[in-house]
JSON list of C-alpha atoms in Angstrom, two decimals:
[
{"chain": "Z", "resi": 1, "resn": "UNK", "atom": "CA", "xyz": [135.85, 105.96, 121.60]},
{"chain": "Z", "resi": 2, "resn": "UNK", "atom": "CA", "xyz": [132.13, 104.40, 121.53]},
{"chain": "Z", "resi": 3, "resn": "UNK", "atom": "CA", "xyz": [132.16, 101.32, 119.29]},
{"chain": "Z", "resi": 4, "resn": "UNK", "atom": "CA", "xyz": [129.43, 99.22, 118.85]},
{"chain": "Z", "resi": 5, "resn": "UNK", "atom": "CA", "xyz": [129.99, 96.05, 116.40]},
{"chain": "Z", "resi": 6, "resn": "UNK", "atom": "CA", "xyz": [127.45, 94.14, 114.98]},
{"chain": "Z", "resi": 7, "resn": "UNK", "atom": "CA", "xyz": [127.91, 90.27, 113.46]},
{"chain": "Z", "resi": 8, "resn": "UNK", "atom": "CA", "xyz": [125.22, 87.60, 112.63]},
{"chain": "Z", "resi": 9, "resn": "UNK", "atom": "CA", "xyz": [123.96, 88.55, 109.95]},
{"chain": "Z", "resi": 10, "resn": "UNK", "atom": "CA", "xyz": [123.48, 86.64, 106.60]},
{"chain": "Z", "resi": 11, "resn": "UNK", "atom": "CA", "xyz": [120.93, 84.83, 104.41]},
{"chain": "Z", "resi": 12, "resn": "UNK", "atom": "CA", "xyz": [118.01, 82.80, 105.60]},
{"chain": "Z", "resi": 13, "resn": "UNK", "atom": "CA", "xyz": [115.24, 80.83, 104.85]},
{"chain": "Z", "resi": 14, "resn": "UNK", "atom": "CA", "xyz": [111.61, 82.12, 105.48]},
{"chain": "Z", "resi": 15, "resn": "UNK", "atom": "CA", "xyz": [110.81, 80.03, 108.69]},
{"chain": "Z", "resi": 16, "resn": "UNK", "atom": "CA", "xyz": [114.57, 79.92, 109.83]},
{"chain": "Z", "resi": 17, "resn": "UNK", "atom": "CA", "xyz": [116.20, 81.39, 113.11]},
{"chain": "Z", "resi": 18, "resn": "UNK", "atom": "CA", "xyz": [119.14, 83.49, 113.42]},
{"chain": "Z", "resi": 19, "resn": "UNK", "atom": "CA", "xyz": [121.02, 85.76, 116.23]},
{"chain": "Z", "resi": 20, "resn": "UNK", "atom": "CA", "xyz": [122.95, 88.50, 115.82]},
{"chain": "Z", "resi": 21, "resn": "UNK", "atom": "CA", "xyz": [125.24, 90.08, 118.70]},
{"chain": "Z", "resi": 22, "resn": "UNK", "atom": "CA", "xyz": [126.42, 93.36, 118.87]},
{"chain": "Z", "resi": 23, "resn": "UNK", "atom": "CA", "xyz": [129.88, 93.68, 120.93]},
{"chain": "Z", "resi": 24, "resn": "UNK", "atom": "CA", "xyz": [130.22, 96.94, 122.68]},
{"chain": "Z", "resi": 25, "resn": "UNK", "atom": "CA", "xyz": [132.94, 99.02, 123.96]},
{"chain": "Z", "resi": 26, "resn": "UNK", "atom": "CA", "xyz": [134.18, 102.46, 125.04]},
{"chain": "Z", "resi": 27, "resn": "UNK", "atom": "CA", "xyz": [131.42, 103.68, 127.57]},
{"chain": "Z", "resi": 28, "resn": "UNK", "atom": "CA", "xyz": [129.71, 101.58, 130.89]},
{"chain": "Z", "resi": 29, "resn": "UNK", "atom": "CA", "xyz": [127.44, 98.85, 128.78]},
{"chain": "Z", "resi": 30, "resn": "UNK", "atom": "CA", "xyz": [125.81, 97.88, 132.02]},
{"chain": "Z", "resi": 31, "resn": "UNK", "atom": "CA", "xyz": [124.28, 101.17, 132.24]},
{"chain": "Z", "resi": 32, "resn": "UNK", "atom": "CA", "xyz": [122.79, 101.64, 129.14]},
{"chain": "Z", "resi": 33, "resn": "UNK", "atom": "CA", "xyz": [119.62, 100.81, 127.25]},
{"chain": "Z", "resi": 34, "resn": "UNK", "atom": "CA", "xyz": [120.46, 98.82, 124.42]},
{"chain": "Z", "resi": 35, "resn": "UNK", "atom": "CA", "xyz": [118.16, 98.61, 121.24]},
{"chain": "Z", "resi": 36, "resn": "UNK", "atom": "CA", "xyz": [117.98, 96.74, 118.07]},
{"chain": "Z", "resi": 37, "resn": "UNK", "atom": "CA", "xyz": [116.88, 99.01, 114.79]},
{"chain": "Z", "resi": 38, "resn": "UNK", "atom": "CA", "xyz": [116.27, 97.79, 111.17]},
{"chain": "Z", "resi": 39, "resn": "UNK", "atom": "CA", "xyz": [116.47, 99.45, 107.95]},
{"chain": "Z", "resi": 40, "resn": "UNK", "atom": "CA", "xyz": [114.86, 97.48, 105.45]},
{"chain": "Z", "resi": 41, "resn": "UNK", "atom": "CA", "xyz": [116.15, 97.95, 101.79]},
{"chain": "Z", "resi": 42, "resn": "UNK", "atom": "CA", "xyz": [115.12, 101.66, 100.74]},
{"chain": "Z", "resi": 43, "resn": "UNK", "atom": "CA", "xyz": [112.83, 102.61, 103.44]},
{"chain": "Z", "resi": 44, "resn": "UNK", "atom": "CA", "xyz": [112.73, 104.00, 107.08]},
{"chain": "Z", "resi": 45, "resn": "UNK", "atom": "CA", "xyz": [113.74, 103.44, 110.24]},
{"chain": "Z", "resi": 46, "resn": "UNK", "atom": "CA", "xyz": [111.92, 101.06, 112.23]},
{"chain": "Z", "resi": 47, "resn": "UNK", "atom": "CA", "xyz": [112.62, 100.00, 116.04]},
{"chain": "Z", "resi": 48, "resn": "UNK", "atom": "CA", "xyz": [112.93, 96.55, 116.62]},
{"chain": "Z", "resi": 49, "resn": "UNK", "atom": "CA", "xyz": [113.21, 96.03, 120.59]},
{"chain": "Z", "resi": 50, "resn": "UNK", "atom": "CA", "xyz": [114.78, 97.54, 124.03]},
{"chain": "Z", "resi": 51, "resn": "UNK", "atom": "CA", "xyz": [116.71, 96.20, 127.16]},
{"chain": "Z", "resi": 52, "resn": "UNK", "atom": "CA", "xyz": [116.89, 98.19, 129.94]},
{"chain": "Z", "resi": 53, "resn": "UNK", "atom": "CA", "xyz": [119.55, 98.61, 131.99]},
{"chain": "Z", "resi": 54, "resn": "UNK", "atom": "CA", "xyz": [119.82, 96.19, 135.11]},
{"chain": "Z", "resi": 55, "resn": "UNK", "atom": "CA", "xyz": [119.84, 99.02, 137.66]},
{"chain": "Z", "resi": 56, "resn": "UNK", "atom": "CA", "xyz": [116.83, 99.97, 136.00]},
{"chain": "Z", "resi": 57, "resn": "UNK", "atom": "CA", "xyz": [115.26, 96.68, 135.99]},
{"chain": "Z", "resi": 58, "resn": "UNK", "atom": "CA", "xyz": [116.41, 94.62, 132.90]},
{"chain": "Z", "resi": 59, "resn": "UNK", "atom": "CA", "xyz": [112.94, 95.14, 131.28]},
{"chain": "Z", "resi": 60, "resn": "UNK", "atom": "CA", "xyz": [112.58, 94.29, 127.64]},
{"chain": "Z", "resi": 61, "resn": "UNK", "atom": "CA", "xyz": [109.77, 95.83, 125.11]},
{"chain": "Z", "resi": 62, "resn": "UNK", "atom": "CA", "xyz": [109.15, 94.73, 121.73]},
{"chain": "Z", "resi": 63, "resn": "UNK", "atom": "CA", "xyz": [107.53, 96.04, 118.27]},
{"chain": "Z", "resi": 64, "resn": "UNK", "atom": "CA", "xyz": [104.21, 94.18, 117.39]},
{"chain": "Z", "resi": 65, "resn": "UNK", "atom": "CA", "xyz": [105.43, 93.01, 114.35]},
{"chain": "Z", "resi": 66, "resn": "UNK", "atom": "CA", "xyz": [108.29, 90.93, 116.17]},
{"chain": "Z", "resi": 67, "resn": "UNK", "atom": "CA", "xyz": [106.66, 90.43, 119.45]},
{"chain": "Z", "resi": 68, "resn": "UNK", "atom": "CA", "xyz": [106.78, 86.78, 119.85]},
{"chain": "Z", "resi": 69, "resn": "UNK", "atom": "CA", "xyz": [109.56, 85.66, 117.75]},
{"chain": "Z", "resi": 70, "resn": "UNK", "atom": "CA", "xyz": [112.68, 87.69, 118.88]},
{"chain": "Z", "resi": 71, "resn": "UNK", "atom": "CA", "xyz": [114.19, 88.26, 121.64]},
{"chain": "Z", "resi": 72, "resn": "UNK", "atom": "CA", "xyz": [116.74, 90.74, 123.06]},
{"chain": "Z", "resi": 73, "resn": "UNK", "atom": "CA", "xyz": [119.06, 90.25, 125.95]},
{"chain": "Z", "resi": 74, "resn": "UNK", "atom": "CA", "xyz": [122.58, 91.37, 127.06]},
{"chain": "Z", "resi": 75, "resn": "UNK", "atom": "CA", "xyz": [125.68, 89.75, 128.82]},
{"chain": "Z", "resi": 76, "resn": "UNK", "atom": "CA", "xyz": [126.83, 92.67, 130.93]},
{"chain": "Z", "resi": 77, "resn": "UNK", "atom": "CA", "xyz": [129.89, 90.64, 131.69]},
{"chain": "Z", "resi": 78, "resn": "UNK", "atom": "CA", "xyz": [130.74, 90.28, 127.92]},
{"chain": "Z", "resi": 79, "resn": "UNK", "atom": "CA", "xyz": [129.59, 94.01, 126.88]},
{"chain": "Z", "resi": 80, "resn": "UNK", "atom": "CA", "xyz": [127.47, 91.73, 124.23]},
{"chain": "Z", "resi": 81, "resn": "UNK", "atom": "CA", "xyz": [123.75, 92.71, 123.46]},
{"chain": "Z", "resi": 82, "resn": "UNK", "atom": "CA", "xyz": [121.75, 89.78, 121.17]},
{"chain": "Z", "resi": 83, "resn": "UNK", "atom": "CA", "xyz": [118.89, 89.47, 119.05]},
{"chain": "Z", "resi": 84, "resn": "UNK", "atom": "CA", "xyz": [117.24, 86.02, 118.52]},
{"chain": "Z", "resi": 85, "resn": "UNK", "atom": "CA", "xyz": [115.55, 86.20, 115.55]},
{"chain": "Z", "resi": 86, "resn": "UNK", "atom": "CA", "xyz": [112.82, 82.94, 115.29]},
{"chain": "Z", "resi": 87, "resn": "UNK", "atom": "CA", "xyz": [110.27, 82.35, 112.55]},
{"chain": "Z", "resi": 88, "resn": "UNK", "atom": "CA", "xyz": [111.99, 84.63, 110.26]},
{"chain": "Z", "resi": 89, "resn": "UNK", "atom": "CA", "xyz": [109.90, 86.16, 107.45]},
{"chain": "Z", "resi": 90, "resn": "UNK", "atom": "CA", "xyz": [110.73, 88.03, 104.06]},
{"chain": "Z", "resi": 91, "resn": "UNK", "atom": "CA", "xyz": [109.53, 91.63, 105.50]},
{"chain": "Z", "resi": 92, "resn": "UNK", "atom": "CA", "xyz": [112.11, 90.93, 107.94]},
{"chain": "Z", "resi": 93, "resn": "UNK", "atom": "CA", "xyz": [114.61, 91.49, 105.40]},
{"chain": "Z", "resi": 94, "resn": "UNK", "atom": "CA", "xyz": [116.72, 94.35, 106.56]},
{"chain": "Z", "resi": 95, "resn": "UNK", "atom": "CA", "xyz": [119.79, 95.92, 108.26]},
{"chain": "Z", "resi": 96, "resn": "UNK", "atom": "CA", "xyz": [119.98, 95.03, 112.06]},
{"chain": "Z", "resi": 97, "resn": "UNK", "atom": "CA", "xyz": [121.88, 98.13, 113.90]},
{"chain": "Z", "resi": 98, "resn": "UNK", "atom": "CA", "xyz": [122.29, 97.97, 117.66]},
{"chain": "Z", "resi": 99, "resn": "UNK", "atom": "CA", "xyz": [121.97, 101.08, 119.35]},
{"chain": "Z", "resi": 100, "resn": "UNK", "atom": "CA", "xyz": [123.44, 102.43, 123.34]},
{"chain": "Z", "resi": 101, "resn": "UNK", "atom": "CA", "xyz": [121.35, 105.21, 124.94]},
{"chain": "Z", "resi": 102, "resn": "UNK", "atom": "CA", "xyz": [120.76, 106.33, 128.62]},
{"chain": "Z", "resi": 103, "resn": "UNK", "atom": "CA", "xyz": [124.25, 106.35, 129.91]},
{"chain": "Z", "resi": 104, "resn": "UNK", "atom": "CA", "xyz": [126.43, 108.96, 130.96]},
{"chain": "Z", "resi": 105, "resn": "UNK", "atom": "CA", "xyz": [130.19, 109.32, 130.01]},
{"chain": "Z", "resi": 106, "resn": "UNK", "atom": "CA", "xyz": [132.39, 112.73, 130.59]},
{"chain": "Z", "resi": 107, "resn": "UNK", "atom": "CA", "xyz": [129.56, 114.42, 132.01]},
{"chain": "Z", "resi": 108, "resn": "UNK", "atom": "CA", "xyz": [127.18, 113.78, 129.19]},
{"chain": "Z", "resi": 109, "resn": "UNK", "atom": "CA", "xyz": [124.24, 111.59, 129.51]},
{"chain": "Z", "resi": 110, "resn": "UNK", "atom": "CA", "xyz": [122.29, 111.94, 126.23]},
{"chain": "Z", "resi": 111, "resn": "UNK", "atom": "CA", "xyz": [124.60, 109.83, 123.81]},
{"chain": "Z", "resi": 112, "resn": "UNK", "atom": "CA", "xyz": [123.00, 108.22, 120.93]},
{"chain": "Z", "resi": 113, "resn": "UNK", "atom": "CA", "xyz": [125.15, 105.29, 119.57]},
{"chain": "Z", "resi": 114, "resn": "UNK", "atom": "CA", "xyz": [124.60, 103.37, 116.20]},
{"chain": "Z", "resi": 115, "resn": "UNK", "atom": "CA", "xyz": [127.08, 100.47, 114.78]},
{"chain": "Z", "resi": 116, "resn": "UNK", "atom": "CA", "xyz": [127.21, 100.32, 111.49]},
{"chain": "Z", "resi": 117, "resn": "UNK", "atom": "CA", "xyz": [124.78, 97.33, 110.99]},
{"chain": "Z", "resi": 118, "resn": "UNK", "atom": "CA", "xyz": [124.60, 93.71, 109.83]},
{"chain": "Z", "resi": 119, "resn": "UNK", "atom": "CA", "xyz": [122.17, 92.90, 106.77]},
{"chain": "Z", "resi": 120, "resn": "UNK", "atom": "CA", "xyz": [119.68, 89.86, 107.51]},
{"chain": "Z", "resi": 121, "resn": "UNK", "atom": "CA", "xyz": [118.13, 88.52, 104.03]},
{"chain": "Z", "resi": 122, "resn": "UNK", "atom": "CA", "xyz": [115.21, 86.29, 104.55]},
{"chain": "Z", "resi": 123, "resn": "UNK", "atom": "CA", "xyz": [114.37, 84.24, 101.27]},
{"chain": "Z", "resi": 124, "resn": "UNK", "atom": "CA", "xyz": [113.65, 81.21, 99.99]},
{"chain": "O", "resi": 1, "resn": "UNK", "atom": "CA", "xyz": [101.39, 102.69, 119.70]},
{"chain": "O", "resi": 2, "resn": "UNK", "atom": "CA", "xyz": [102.32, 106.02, 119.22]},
{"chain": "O", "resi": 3, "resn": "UNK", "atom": "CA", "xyz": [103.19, 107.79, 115.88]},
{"chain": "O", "resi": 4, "resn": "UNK", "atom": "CA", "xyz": [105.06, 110.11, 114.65]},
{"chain": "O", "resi": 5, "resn": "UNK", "atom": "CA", "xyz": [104.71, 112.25, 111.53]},
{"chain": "O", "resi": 6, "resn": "UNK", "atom": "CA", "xyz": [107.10, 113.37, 108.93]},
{"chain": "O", "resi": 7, "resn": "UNK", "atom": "CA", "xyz": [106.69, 115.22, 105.42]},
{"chain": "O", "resi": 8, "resn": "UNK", "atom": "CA", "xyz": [108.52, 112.52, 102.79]},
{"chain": "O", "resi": 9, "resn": "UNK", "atom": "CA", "xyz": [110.39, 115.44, 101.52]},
{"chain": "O", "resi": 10, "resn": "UNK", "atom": "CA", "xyz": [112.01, 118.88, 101.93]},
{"chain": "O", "resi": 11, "resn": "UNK", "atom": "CA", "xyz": [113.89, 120.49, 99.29]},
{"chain": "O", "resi": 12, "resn": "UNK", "atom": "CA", "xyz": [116.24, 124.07, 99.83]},
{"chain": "O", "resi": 13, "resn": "UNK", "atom": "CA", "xyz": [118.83, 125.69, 97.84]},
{"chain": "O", "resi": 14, "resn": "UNK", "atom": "CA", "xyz": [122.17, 126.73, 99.64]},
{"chain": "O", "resi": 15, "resn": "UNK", "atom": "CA", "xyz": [122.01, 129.32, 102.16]},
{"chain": "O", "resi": 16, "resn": "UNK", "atom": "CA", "xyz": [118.39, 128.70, 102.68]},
{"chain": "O", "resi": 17, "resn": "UNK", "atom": "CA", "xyz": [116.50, 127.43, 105.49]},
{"chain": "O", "resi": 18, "resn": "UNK", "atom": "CA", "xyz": [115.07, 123.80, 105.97]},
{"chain": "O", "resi": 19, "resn": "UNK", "atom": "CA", "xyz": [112.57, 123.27, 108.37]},
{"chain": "O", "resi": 20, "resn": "UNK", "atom": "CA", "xyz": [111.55, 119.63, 108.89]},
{"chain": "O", "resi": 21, "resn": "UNK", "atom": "CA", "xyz": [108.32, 118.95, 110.76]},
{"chain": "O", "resi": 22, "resn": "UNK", "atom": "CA", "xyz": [107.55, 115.98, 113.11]},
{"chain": "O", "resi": 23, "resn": "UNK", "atom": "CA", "xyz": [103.83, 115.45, 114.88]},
{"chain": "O", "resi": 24, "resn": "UNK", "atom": "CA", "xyz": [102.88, 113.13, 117.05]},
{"chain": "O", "resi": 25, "resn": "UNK", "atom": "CA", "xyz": [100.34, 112.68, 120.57]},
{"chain": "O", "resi": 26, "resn": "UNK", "atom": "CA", "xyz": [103.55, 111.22, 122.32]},
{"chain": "O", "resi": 27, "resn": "UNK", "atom": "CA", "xyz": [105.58, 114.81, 121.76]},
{"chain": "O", "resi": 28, "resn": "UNK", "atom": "CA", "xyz": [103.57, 116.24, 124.25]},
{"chain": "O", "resi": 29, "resn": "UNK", "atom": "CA", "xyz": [104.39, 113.91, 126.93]},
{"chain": "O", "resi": 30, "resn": "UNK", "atom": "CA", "xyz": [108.28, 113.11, 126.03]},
{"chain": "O", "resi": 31, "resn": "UNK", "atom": "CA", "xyz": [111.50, 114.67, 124.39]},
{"chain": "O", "resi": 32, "resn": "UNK", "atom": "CA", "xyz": [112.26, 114.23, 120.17]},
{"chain": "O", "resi": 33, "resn": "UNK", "atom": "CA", "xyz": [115.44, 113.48, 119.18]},
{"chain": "O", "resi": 34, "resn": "UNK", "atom": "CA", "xyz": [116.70, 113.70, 115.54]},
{"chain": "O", "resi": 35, "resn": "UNK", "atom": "CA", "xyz": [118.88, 111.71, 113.54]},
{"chain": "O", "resi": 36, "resn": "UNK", "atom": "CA", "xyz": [120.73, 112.60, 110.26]},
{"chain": "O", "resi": 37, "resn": "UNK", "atom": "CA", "xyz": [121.48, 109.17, 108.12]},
{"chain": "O", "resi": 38, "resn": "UNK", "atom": "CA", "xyz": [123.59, 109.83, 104.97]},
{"chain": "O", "resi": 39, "resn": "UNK", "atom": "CA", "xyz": [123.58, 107.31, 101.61]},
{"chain": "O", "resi": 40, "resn": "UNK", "atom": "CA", "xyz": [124.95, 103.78, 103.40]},
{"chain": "O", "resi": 41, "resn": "UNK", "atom": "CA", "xyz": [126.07, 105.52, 106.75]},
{"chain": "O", "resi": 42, "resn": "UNK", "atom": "CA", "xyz": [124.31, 104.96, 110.27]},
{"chain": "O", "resi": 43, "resn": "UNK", "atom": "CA", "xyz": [122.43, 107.06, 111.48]},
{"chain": "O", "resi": 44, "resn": "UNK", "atom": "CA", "xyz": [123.87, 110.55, 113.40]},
{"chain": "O", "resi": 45, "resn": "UNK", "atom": "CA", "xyz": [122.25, 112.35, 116.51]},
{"chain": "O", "resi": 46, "resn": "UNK", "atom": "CA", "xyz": [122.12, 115.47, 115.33]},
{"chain": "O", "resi": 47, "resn": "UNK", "atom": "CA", "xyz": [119.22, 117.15, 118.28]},
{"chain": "O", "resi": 48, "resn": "UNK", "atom": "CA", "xyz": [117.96, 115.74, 121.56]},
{"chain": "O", "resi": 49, "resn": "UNK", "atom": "CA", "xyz": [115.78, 116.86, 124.20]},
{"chain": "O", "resi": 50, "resn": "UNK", "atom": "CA", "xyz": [113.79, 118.83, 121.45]},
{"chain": "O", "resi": 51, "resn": "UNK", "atom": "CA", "xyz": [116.72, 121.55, 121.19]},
{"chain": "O", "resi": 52, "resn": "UNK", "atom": "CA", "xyz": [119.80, 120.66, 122.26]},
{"chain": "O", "resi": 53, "resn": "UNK", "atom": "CA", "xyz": [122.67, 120.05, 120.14]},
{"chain": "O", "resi": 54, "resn": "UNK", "atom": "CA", "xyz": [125.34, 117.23, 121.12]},
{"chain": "O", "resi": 55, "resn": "UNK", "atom": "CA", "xyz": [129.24, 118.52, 120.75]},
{"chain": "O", "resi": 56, "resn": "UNK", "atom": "CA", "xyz": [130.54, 118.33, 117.43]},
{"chain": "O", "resi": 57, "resn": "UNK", "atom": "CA", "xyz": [126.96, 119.19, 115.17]},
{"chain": "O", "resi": 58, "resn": "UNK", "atom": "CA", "xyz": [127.20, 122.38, 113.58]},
{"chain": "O", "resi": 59, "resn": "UNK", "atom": "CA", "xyz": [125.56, 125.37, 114.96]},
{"chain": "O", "resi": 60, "resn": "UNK", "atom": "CA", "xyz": [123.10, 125.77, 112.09]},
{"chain": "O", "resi": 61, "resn": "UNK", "atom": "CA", "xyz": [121.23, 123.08, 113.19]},
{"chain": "O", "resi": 62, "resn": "UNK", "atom": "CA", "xyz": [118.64, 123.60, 115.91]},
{"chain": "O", "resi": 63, "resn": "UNK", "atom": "CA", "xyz": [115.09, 122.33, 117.31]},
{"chain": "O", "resi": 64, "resn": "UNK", "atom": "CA", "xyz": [112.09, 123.67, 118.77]},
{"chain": "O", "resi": 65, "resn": "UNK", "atom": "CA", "xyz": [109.01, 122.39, 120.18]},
{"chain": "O", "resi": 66, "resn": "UNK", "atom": "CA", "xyz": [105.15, 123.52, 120.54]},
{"chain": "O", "resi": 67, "resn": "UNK", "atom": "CA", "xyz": [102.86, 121.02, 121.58]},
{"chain": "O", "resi": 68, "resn": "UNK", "atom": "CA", "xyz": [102.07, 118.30, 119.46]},
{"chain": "O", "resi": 69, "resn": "UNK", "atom": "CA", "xyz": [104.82, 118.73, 116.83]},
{"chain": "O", "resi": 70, "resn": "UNK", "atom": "CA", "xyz": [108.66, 119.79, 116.70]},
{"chain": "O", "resi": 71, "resn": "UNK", "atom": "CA", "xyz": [110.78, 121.38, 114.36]},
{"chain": "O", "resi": 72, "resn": "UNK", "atom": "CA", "xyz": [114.30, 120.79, 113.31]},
{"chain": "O", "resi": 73, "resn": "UNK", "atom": "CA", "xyz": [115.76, 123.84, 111.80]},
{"chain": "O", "resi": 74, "resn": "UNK", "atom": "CA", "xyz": [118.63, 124.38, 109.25]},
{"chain": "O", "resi": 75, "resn": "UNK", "atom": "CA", "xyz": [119.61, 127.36, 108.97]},
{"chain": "O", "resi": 76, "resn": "UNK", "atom": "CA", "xyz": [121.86, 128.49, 106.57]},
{"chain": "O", "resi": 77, "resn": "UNK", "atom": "CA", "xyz": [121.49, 124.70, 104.36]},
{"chain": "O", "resi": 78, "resn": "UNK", "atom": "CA", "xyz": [124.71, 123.68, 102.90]},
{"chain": "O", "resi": 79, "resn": "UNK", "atom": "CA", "xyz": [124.99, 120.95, 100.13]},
{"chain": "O", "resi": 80, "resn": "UNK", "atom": "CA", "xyz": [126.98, 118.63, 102.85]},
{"chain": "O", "resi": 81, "resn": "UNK", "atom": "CA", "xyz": [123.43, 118.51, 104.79]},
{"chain": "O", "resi": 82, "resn": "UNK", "atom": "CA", "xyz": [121.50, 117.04, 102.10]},
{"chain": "O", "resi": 83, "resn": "UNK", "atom": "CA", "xyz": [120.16, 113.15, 103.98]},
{"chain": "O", "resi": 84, "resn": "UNK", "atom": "CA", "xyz": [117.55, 111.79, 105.63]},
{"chain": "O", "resi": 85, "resn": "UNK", "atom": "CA", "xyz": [116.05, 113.05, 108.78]},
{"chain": "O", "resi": 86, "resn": "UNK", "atom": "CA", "xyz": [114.12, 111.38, 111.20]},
{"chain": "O", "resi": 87, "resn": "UNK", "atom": "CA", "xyz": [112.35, 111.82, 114.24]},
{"chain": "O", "resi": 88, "resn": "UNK", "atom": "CA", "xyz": [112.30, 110.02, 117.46]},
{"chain": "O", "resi": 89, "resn": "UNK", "atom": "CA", "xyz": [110.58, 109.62, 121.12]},
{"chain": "O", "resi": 90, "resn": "UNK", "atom": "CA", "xyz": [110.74, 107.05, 123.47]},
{"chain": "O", "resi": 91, "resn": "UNK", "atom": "CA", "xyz": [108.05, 105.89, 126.26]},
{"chain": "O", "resi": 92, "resn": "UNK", "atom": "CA", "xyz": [108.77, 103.77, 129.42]},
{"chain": "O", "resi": 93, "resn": "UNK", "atom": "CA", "xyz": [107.75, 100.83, 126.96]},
{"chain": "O", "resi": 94, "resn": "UNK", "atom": "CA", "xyz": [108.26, 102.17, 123.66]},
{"chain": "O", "resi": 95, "resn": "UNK", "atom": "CA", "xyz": [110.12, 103.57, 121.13]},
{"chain": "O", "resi": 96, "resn": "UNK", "atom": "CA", "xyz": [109.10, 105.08, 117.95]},
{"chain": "O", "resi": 97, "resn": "UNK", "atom": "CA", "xyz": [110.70, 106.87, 114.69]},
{"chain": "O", "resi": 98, "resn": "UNK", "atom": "CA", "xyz": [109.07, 109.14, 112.59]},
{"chain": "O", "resi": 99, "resn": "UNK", "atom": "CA", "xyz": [108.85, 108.46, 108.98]},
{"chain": "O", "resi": 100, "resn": "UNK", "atom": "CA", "xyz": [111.79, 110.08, 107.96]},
{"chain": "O", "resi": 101, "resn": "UNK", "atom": "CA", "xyz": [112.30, 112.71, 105.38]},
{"chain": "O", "resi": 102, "resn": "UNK", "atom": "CA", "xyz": [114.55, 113.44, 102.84]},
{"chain": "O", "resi": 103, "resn": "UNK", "atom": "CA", "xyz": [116.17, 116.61, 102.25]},
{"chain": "O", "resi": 104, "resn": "UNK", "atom": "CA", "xyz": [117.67, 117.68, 98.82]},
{"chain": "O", "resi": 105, "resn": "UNK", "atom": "CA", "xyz": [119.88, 120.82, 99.12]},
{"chain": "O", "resi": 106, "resn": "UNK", "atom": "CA", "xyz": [120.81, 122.19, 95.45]}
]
C-alpha cells in the first residue's frame, strides 16, 4: 500500500523558516517525481514545487510565488522528500501535501499519490 | 505560466449528468488529469491521460478532450459525488491546477 506521510508542520512567525518532510513508502521512491501542493484555508489547489527523478535528472521547478525561498529535495536512501520553507509569509498559510507521480508499480505507471497533509500557519 | 480554467460551480440532481469544463493553451500540448477532493480529505485521481480511469473509480465517471479544453463527465450523478473537482497538466518545468469547481448533487 502507497503511503506518503507528511510532518513539519506548525505555527510560525512571518519572516521565520520551517521544513517539512514527507516519508514515503509502498512503491520505488527513487523513481518518482515528487511534488509539494498547498491548500490554503478555503480555497484551491495550488502547486508548490517538483523533483524529478534521478534517472531523469534530479531537476527541480518552482512556483513564482515561492521561487527563491523554498526548496525541495529528496533522500532516495531515506524514501524522504523535504520542503525548506525560508522567509515565510502569511499567504503562505496553508496545508503542505506531498505528492508521488511518474512511477510504475504492478504494471501501472500513471499513479497519483497524495498524503494527507501537514498545516503550516504563518502569523505574527 | 500556463492556466487552466474552471467554472466555480456545477450543480445536478441525482441521476443527472455533470459535466465539468477545464480550458487552457497547455491542453493542447499535454494530458489533464482530474482530482476529486472531498470536505477535509486529500485529494483523489479520479481521470488521467484526458480519459482514462484508474482501477477502483466508478464507471460513471469519464473524460474527453477537444483542443483547448476537456471535459470530465458524470454520468448518472449520485449524492456520494458531490466535492470539488479540479483540473491538472504538467509541462517539462511546470505544473498547474485548474481552479477547481464545486459540484452540489441534490
Amino acid at each position: 500500500e502507497v503511503q506518503l506521510v507528511e510532518s513539519g508542520g506548525g505555527l510560525v512567525k512571518p519572516g521565520g523558516s520551517l521544513r517539512l518532510s514527507c516519508a514515503a513508502s509502498g512503491f520505488p521512491f527513487s523513481d518518482a517525481w515528487m511534488s509539494w501542493v498547498r491548500q490554503a484555508p478555503g480555497k484551491g489547489l495550488e502547486w508548490v514545487a517538483r523533483i524529478k527523478s534521478k534517472i531523469d535528472d534530479g531537476t527541480t521547478d518552482y512556483a513564482a510565488p515561492v521561487k527563491a525561498r523554498f526548496t525541495i529535495s529528496r533522500d532516495d536512501s531515506k524514501n524522504t522528500l523535504y520542503l525548506q520553507m525560508n522567509s515565510l509569509k502569511n499567504e503562505d498559510t496553508a496545508v503542505y501535501y506531498c505528492t508521488a507521480t511518474k512511477y510504475c508499480s504492478g504494471g501501472f505507471c500513471n499513479a497519483h499519490n497524495w498524503g494527507q497533509g501537514t498545516l503550516v500557519t504563518v502569523s505574527s | 505560466s500556463y492556466e487552466l480554467t474552471q467554472p466555480s460551480s456545477v450543480s445536478v440532481s441525482p441521476g443527472q449528468t455533470a459535466r465539468i469544463t477545464c480550458s487552457g493553451d497547455v491542453l493542447t500540448k499535454k494530458y489533464a488529469r482530474w482530482f476529486q477532493q472531498k470536505p477535509g480529505r486529500a485529494p483523489v485521481l479520479v481521470i488521467y491521460k484526458d480519459n482514462e480511469r484508474p482501477s477502483g473509480i466508478p464507471e460513471r465517471f469519464s473524460g474527453s478532450s477537444s483542443g483547448t479544453t476537456v471535459t470530465l463527465t458524470i454520468s448518472g450523478a449520485q449524492v456520494e459525488d458531490e466535492a470539488d473537482y479540479y483540473c491538472y497538466s504538467a509541462t517539462d518545468n511546470s505544473v498547474v491546477f485548474g481552479g477547481g469547481t464545486k459540484l452540489t448533487v441534490l
